[in-house]
mmCIF file of C-alpha atoms in Angstrom:
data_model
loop_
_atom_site.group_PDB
_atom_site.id
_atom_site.type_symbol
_atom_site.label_atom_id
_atom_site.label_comp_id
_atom_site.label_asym_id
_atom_site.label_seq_id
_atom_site.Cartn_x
_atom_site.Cartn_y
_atom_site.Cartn_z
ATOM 1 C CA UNK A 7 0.000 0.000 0.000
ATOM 2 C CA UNK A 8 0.920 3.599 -0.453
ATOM 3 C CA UNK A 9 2.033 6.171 1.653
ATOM 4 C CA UNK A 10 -0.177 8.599 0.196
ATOM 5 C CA UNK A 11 -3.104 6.358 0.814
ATOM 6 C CA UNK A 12 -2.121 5.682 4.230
ATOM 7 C CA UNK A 13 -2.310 9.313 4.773
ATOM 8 C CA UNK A 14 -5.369 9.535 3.234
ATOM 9 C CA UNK A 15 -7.192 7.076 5.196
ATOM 10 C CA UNK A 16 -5.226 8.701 8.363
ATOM 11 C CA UNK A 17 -7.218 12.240 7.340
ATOM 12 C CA UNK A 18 -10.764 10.482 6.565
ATOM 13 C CA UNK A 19 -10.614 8.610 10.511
ATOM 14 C CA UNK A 20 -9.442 11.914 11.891
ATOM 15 C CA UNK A 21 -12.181 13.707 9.955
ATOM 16 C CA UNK A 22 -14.648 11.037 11.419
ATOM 17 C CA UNK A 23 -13.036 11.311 15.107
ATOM 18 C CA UNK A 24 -13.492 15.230 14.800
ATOM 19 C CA UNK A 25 -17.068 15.362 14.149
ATOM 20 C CA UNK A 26 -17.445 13.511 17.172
ATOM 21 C CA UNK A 27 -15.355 14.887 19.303
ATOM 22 C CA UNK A 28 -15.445 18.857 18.279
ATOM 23 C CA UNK A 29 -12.304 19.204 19.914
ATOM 24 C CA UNK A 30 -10.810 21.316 16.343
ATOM 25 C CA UNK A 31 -7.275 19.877 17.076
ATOM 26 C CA UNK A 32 -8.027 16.378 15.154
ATOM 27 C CA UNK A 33 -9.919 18.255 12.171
ATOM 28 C CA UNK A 34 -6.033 20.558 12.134
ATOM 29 C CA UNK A 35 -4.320 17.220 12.333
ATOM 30 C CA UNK A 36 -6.810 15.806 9.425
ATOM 31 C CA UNK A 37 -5.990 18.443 7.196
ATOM 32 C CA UNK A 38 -2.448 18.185 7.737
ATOM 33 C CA UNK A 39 -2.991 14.992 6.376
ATOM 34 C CA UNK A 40 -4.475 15.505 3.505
ATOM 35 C CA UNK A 41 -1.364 18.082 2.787
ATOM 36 C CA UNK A 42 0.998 15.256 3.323
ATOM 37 C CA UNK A 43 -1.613 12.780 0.878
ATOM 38 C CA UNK A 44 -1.212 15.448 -1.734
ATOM 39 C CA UNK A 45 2.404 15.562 -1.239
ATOM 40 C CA UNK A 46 2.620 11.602 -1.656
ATOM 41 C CA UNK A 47 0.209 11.369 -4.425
ATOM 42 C CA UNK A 48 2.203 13.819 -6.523
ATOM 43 C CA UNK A 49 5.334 11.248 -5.764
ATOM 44 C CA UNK A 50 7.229 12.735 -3.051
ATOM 45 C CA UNK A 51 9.413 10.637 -0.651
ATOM 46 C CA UNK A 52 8.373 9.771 2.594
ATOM 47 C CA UNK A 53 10.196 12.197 4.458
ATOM 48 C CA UNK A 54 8.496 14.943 2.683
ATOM 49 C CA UNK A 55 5.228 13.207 3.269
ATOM 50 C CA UNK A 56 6.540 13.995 7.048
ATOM 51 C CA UNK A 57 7.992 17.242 6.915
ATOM 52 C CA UNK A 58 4.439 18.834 5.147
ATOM 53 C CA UNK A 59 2.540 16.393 7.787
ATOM 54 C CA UNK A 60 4.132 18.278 10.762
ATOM 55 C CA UNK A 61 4.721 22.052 8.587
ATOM 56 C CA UNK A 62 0.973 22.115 8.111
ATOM 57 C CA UNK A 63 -0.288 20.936 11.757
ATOM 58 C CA UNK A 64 2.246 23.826 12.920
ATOM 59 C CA UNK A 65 0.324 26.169 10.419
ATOM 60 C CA UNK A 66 -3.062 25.221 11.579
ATOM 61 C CA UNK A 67 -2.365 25.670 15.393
ATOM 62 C CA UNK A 68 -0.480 29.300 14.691
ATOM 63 C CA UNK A 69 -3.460 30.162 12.615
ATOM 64 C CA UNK A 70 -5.893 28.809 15.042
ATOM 65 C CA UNK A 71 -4.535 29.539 18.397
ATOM 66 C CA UNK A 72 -5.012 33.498 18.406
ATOM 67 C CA UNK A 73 -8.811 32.831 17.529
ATOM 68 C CA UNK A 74 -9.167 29.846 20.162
ATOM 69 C CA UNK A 75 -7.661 32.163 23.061
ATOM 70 C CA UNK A 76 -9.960 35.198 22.153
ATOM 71 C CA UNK A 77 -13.110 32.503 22.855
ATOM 72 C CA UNK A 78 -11.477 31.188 25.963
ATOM 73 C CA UNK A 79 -11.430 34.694 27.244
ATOM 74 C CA UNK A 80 -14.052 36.465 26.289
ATOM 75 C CA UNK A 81 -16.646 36.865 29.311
ATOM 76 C CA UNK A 82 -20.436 36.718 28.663
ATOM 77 C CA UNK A 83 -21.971 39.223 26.326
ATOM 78 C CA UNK A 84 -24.958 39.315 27.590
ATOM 79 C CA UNK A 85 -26.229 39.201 30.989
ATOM 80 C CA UNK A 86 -29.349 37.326 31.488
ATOM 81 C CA UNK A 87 -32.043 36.153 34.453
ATOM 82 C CA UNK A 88 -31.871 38.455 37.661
ATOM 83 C CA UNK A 89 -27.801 39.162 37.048
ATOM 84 C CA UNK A 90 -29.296 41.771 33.820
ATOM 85 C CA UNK A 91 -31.680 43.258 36.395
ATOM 86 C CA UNK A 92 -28.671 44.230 38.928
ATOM 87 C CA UNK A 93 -27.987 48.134 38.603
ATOM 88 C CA UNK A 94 -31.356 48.512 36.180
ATOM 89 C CA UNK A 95 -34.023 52.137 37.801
ATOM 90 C CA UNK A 96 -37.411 50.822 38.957
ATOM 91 C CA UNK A 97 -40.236 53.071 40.461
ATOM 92 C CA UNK A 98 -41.866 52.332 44.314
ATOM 93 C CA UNK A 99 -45.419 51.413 43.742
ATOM 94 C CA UNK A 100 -45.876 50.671 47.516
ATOM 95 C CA UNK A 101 -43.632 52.005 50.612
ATOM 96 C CA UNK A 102 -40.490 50.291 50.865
ATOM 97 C CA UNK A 103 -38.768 49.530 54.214
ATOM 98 C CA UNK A 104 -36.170 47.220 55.338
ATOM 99 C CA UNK A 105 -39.016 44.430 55.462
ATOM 100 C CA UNK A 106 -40.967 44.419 52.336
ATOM 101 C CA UNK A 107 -42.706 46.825 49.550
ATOM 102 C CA UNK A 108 -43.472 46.531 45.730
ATOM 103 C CA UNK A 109 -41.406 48.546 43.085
ATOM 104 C CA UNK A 110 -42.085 48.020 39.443
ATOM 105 C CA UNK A 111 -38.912 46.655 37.707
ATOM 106 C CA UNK A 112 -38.644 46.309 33.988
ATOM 107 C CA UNK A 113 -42.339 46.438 33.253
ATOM 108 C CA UNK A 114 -43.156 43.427 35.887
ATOM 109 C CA UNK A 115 -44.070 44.215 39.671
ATOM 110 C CA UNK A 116 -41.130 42.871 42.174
ATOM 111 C CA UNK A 117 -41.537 42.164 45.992
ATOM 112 C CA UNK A 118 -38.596 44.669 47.309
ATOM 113 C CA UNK A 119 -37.049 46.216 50.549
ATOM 114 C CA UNK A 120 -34.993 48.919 51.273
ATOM 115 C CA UNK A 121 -30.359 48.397 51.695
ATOM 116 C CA UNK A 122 -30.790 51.064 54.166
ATOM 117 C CA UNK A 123 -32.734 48.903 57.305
ATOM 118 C CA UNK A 124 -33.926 52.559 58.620
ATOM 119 C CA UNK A 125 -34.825 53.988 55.528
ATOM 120 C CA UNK A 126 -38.722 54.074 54.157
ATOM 121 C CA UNK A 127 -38.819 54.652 50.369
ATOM 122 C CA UNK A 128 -42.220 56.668 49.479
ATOM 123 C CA UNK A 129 -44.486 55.420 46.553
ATOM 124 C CA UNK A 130 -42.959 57.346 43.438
ATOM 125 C CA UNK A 131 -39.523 57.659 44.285
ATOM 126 C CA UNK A 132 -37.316 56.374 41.967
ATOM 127 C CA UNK A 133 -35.064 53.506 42.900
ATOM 128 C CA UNK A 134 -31.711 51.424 41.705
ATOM 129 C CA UNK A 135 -31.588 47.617 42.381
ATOM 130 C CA UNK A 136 -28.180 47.092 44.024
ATOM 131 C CA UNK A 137 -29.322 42.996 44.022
ATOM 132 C CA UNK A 138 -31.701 40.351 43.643
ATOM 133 C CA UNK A 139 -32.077 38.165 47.073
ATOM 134 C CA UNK A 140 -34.111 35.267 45.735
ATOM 135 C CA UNK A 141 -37.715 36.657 44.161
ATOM 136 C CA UNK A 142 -36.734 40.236 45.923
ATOM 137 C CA UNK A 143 -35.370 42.772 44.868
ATOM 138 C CA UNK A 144 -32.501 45.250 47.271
ATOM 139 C CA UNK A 145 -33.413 48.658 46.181
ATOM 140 C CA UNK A 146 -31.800 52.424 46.968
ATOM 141 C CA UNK A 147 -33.453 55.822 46.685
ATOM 142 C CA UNK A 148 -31.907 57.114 43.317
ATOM 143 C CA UNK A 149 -32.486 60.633 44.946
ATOM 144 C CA UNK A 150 -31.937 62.022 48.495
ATOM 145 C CA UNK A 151 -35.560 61.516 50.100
ATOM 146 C CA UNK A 152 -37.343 64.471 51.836
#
């Protein structure tokens, strides 16, 4: 049997691996295989088979690697659940004291109570949620209360 066939069938199982796998490295490797098929197919020794075999799995991981580590370290784009509600304005619809009250938070009514344990929020005031403590949210006066 051939080398370049040998490399050939090496690329098609590495193909196969990588789809189910999705690690990326083994579809690199797969390609570099191919390189090194093409290399043996157009008559090329061995060696050279080798030497485009590891040249083009170098290639793939320089190419790759910058893209891969951007991913990696790229936090969340979007915040989501009660974490996107954190820092968001929300008006008092009932008094709010260290013990309970109702505010109305991004068009939906929310159980709240005041940072500030000796601090009553009036109905109208305008809050900020500082957090979200289960289904309630922590609110504080946006502006200095009477």
């Amino acid at each position: 049997m051939e080398a370049w066939l040998l490399w050939l069938i090496l690329a098609v199982v590495l193909g196969i691996i990588e789809v189910f796998t999705l690690t990326f490295v083994l579809g690199l490797l797969g390609v570099a295989a191919l390189v090194a098929a093409l290399l043996g197919a157009i008559g090329m020794p061995v060696a050279v088979q080798i030497i485009g075999f590891v040249a083009a799995s170098a290639a793939g991981v320089y190419m790759v690697r910058p893209i891969m580590r951007r991913q990696l370290t790229r936090g969340p784009m979007v915040l989501s659940g009660t974490e996107a509600l954190v820092g968001r304005s929300a008006v008092v619809l009932q008094p709010v004291d260290r013990d309970k009250g109702l505010i109305k938070l991004s068009g939906e009514e929310w159980s709240a109570r005041s940072i500030d344990e000796d601090l009553v929020i009036p109905v109208g005031a305008h809050v900020d949620v500082m957090e979200i403590d289960g289904a309630t949210a922590v609110v504080y006066p946006r502006e200095a209360l009477p």
